[in-house]
Short mmCIF file of C-alpha atoms in Angstrom, two decimals:
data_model
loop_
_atom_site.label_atom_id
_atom_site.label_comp_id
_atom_site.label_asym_id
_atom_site.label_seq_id
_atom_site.Cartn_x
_atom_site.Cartn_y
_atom_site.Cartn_z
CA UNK A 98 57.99 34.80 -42.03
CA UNK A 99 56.04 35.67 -45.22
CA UNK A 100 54.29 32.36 -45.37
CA UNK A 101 53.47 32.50 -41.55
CA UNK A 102 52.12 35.67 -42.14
CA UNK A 103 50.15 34.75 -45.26
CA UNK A 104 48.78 31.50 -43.19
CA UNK A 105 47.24 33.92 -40.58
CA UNK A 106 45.91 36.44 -42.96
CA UNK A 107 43.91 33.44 -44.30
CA UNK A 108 43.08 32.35 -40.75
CA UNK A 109 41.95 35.62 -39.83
CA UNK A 110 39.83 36.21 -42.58
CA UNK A 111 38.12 32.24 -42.48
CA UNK A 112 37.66 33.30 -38.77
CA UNK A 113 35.77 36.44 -39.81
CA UNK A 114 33.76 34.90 -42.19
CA UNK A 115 32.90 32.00 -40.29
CA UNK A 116 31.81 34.76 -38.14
CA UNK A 117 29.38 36.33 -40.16
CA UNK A 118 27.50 33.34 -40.66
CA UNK A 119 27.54 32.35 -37.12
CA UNK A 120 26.22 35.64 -36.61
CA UNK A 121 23.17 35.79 -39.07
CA UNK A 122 22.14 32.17 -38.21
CA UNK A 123 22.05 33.17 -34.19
CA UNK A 124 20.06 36.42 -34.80
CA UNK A 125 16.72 35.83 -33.78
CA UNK A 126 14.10 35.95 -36.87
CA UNK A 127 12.54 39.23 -35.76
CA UNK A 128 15.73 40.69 -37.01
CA UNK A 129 16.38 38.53 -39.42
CA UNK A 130 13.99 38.25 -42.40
CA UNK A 131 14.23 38.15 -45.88
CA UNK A 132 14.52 42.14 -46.49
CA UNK A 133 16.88 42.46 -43.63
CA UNK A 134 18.72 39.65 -44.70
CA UNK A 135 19.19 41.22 -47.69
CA UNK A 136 20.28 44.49 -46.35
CA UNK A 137 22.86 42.83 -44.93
CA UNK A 138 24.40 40.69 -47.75
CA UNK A 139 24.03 44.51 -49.44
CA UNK A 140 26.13 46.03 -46.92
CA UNK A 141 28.67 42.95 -47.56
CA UNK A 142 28.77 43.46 -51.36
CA UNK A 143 29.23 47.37 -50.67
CA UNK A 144 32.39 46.80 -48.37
CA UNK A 145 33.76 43.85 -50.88
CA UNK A 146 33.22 45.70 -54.11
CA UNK A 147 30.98 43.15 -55.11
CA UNK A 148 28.35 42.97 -57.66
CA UNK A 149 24.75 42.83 -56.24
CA UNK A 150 21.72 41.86 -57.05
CA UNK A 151 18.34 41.14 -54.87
CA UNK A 152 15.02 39.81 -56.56
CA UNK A 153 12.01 41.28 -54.79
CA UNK A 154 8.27 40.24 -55.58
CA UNK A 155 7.55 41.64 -58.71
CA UNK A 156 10.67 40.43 -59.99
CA UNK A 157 10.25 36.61 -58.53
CA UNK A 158 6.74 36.81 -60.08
CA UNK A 159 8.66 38.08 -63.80
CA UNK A 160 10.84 35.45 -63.59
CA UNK A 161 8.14 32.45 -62.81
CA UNK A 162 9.42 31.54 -59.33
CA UNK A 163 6.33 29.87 -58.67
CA UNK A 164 7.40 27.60 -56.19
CA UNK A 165 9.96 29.99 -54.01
CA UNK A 166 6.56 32.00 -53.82
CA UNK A 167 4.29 29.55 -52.61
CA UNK A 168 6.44 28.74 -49.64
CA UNK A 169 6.37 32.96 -49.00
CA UNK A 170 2.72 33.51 -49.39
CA UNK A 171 1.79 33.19 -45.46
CA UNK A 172 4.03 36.35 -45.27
CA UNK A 173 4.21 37.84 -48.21
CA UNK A 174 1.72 40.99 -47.15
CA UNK A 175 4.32 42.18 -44.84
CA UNK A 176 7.84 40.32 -45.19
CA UNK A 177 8.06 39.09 -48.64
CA UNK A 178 10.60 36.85 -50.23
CA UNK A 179 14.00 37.91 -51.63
CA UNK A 180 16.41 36.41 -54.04
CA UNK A 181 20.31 37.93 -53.54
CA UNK A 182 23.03 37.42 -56.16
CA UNK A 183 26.59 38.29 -55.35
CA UNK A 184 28.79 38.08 -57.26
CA UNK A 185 33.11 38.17 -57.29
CA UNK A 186 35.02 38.31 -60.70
CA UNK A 187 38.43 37.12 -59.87
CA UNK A 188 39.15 35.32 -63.16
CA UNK A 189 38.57 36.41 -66.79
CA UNK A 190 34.96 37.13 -68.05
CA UNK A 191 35.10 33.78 -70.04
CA UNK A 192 36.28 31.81 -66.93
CA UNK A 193 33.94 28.90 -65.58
CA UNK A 194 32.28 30.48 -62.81
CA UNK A 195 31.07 28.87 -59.52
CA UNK A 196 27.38 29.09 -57.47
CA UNK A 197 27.22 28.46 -53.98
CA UNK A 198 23.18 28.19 -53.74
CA UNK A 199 22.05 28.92 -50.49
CA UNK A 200 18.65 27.64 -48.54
CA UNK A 201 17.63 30.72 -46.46
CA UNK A 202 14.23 30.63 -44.42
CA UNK A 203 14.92 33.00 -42.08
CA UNK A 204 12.14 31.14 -40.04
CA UNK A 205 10.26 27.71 -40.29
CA UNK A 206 7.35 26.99 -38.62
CA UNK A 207 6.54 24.26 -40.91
CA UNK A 208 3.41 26.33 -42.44
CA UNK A 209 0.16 24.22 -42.54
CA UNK A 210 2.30 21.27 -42.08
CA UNK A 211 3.05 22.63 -38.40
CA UNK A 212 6.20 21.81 -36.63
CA UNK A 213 5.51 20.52 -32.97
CA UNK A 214 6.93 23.52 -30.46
CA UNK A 215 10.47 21.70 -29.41
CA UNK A 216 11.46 21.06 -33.56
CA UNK A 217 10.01 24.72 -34.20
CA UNK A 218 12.68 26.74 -31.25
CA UNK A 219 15.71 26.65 -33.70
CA UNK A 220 14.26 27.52 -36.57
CA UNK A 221 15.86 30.76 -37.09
CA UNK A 222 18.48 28.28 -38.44
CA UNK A 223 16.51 27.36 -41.33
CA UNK A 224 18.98 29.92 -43.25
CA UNK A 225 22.04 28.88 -42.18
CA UNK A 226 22.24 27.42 -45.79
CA UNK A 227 22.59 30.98 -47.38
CA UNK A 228 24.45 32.45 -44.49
CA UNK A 229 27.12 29.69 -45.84
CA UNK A 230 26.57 30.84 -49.03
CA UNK A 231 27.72 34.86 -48.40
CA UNK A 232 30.16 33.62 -45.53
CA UNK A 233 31.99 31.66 -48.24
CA UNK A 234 31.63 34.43 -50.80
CA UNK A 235 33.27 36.69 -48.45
CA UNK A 236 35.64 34.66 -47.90
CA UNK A 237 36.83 33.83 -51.14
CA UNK A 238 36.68 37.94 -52.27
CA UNK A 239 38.50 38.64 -49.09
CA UNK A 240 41.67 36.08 -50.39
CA UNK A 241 41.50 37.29 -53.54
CA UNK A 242 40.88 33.71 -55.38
CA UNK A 243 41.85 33.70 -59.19
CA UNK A 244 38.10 32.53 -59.55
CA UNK A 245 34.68 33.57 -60.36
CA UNK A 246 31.93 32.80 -57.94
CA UNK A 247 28.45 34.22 -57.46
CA UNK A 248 26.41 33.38 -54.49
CA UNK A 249 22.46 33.09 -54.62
CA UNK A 250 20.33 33.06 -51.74
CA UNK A 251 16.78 31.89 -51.68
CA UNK A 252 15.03 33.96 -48.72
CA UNK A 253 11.92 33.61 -47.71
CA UNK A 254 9.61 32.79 -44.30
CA UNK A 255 7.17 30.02 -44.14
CA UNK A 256 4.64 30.97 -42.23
CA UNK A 257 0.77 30.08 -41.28
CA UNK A 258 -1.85 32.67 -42.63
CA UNK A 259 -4.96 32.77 -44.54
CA UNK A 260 -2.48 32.77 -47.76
CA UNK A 261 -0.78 30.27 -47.13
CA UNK A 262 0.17 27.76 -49.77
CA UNK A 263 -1.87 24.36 -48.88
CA UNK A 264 -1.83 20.43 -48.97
CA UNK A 265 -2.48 19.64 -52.53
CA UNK A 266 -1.64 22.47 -54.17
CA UNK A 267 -0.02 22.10 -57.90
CA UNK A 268 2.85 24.50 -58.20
CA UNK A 269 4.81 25.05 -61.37
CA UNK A 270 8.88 26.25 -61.01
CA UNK A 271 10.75 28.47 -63.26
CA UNK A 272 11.92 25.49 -65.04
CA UNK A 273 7.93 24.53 -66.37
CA UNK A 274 8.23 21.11 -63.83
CA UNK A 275 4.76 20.59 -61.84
CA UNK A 276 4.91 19.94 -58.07
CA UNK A 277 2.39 18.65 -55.80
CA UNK A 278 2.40 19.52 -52.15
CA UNK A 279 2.14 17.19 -49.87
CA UNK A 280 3.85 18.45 -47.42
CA UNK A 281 4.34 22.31 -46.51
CA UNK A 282 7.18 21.46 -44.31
CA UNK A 283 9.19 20.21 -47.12
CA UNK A 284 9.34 23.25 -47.80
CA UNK A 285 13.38 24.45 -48.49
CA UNK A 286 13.32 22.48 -51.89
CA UNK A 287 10.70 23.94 -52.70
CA UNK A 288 13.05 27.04 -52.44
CA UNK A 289 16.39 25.74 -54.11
CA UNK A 290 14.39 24.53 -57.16
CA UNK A 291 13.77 28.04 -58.36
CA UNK A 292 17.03 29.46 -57.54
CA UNK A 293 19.20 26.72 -58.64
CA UNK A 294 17.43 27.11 -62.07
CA UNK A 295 17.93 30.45 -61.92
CA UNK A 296 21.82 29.55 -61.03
CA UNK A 297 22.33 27.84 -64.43
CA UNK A 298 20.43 29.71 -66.15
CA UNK A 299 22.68 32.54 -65.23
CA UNK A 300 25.94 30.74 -66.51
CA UNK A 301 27.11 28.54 -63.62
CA UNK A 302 29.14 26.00 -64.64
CA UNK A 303 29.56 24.02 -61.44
CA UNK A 304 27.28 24.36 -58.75
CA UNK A 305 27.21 23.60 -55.01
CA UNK A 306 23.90 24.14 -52.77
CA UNK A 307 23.66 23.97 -48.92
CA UNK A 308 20.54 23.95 -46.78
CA UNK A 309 19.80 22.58 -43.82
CA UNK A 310 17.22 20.23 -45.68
CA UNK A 311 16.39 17.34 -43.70
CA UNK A 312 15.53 15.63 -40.11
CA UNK A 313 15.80 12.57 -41.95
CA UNK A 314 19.65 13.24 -42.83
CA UNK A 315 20.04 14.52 -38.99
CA UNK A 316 18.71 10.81 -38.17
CA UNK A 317 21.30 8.79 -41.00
CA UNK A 318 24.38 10.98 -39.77
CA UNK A 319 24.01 12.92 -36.36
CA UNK A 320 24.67 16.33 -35.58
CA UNK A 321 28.43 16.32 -36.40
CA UNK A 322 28.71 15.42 -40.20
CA UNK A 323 27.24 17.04 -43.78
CA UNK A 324 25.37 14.86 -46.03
CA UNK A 325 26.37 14.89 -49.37
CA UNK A 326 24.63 14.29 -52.80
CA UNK A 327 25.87 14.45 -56.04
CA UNK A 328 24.83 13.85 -59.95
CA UNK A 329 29.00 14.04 -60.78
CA UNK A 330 31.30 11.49 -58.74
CA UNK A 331 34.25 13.74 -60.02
CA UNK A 332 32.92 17.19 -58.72
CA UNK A 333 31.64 15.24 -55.46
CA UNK A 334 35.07 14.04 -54.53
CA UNK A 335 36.98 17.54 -55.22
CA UNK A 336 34.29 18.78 -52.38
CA UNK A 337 34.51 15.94 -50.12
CA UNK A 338 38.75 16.04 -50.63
CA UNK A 339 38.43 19.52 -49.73
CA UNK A 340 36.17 19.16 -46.39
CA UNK A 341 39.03 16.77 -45.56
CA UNK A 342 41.81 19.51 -45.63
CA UNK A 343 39.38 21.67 -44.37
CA UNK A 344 39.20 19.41 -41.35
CA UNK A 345 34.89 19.36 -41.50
CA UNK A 346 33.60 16.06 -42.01
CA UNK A 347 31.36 14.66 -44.92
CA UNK A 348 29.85 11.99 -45.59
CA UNK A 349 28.79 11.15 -49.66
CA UNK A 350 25.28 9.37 -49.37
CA UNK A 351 23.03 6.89 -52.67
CA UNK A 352 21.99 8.73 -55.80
CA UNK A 353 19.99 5.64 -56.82
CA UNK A 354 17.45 6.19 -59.61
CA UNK A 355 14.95 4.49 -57.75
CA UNK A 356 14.83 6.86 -55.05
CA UNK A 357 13.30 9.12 -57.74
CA UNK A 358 10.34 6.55 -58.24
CA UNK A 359 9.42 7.83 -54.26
CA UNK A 360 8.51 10.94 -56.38
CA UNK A 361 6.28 9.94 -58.95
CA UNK A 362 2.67 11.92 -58.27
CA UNK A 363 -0.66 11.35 -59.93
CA UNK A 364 -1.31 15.11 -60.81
CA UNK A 365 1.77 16.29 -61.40
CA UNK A 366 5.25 15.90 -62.56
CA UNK A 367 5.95 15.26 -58.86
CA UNK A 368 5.45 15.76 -55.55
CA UNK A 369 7.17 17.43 -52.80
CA UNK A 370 8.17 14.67 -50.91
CA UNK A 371 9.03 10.72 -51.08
CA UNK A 372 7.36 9.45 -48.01
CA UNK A 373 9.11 8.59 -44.82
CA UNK A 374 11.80 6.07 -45.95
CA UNK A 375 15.64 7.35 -46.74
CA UNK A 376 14.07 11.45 -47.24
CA UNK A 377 17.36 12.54 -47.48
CA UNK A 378 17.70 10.88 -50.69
CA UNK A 379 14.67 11.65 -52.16
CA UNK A 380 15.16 15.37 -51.36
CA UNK A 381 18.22 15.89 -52.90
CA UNK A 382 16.64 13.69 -56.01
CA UNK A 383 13.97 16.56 -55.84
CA UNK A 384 16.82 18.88 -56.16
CA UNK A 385 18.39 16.74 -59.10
CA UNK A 386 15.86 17.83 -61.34
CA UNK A 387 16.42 21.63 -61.45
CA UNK A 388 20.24 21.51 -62.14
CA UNK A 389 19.84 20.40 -65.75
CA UNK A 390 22.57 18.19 -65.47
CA UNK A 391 24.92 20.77 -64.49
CA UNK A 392 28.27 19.40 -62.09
CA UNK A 393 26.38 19.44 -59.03
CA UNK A 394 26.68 18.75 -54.93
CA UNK A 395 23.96 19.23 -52.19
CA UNK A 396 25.55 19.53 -48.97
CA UNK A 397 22.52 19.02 -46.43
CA UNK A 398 23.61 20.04 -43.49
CA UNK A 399 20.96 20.39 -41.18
CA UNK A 400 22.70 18.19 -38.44
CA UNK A 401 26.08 20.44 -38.63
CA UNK A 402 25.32 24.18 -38.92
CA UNK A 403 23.43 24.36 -35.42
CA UNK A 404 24.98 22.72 -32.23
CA UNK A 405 22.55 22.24 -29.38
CA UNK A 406 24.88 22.69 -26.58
CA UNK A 407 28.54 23.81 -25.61
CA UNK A 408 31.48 21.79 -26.31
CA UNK A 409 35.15 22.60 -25.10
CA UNK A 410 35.77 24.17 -28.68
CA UNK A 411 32.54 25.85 -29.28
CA UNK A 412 30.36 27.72 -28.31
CA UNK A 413 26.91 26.08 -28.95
CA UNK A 414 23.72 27.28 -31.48
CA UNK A 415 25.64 28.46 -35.10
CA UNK A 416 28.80 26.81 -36.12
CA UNK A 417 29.54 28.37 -39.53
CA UNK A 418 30.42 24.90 -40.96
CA UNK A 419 31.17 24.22 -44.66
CA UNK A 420 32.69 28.05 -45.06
CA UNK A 421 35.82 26.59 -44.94
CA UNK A 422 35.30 23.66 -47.24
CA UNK A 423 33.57 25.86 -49.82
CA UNK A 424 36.94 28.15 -49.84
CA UNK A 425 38.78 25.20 -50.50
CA UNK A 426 36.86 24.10 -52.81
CA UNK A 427 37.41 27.28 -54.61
CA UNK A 428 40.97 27.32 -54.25
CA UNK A 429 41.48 24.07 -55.81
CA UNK A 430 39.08 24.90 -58.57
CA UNK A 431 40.95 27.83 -59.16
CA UNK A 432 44.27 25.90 -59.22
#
């Protein structure tokens, strides 16, 4: 009786959590933005005890988040961008600790680079990576993991204004690396770069981002499975072993190093994007660069985290998927 009662404690709280993520990803982006999105992982903290911290303008501009604030500049005079940190101490102060990164723009319309009308309907999804991101945290606070895990979310909008950031454009990160854009619809790396930087520079130890990054891993992998990318094969297969408990299905994709050479740029250190040719890769070898060789996954799961229509066991638009891998993960990291 104890362990059935355990198993639906756990069940219940996954469900709730899965919830919350289902919940932010299907509110429409008027209600939705980087502030409010904030508000709301606040609120979360506040009921979990957690530690909190959110990254407004001034601050993004202290710490040299060039590029997260070149995607926000087409609304930064009225919905600026927003870092969040939250963080749950369940193991001792010198324990590894965990980030879950999150991608979170809380809308897309592909800035200068504009999406076509039909691509640009869903994207109030374009933050379903860093509803993940809390959902999981949540989760694992709520069960009490012997772990430490702090979730960052990169939020911003990328919009079309006089400010916007253009084609061509040289932007530096935090880390000092040089970007050109050539595309302002590649725009979510742009995002993680800063923030995973900001992740290890804050003490992570292992690290796991998810963003709904790519059409091009949509087009490798359909609508049902997460793409994953990895610099460790080690750390990679704990996540992928733990998807497979989890019942969610991954898929491990190349890490070649000449995927990177798609990258090289004239003017800078490199560009934004790798041309049209296996962008999945490329993108996540974008990403590569701004983890300083921490243990590291991408989880692109643009295909997964929104379902375009209704299926006997779901309802469709947000799923909530990889909330239940990530609190596997956790659990076996913690064991």
């Amino acid at each position: 009786k104890a362990e059935a009662a355990a198993a639906v404690e756990r069940g219940v709280v996954l469900g709730e959590s899965i919830n919350l993520t289902r919940e932010l990803v299907n509110l429409p982006p008027e209600m939705i933005y980087p502030e409010s999105f904030a508000e709301r992982a606040r609120a979360v903290a506040t009921d979990l005890g957690l530690q909190f911290e959110v990254l407004g303008q001034p601050e993004l501009e202290a710490e040299k988040m060039g590029s997260l604030l070149a995607v926000s500049q087409g609304s930064s005079s009225n919905r600026g961008p927003r870092v969040v940190a939250i963080s749950y101490q369940g193991a001792g102060t010198d324990a590894p600790t965990l980030a879950i990164v999150g991608k979170g723009v809380t809308f897309d319309s592909g800035g200068l680079s504009l999406k076509p009308s039909d691509s640009m309907i869903t994207m109030k999804c374009d933050m379903a990576g860093a509803a993940t991101a809390l959902g999981a945290v949540a989760a694992i606070a709520r069960l009490k993991l012997p772990i430490n895990v702090v979730g960052y979310m990169g939020l911003v909008e990328n919009m079309v204004s006089g400010t916007s950031y253009k084609l061509g454009d040289i932007l530096t990160a935090r880390n000092g690396v040089t970007i050109e854009v050539q595309n302002t619809d590649a725009e979510g790396r742009l995002v993680l770069a800063d923030v995973l930087n900001y992740a290890v520079e804050k003490g992570a130890n292992r690290i796991i981002d998810l963003a709904t990054l790519t059409g091009a891993c949509v087009v490798a992998l359909g609508e049902e499975v997460t793409g994953a990318f990895t610099n460790d094969q080690d750390w990679c297969d704990a996540i992928t072993n733990a998807a497979s408990t989890a019942g969610e299905d991954i898929w491990q994709m190349p890490m070649f190093d000449h995927f990177e050479e798609l990258l090289k740029s004239d003017v800078a250190d490199c560009r934004n994007i790798g041309g049209r040719w296996g962008g999945a890769i490329s993108a996540a070898k974008f990403l590569e660069k701004f983890v300083e060789k921490k243990p590291w996954v991408h989880l692109d799961i643009a295909g997964p985290s929104f379902a375009s229509s209704n299926k006997p066991h779901r309802e469709g638009g947000a799923t909530g998927c990889m909330v239940r891998t990530l609190v596997e993960a956790a659990s076996s990291l913690a064991e």
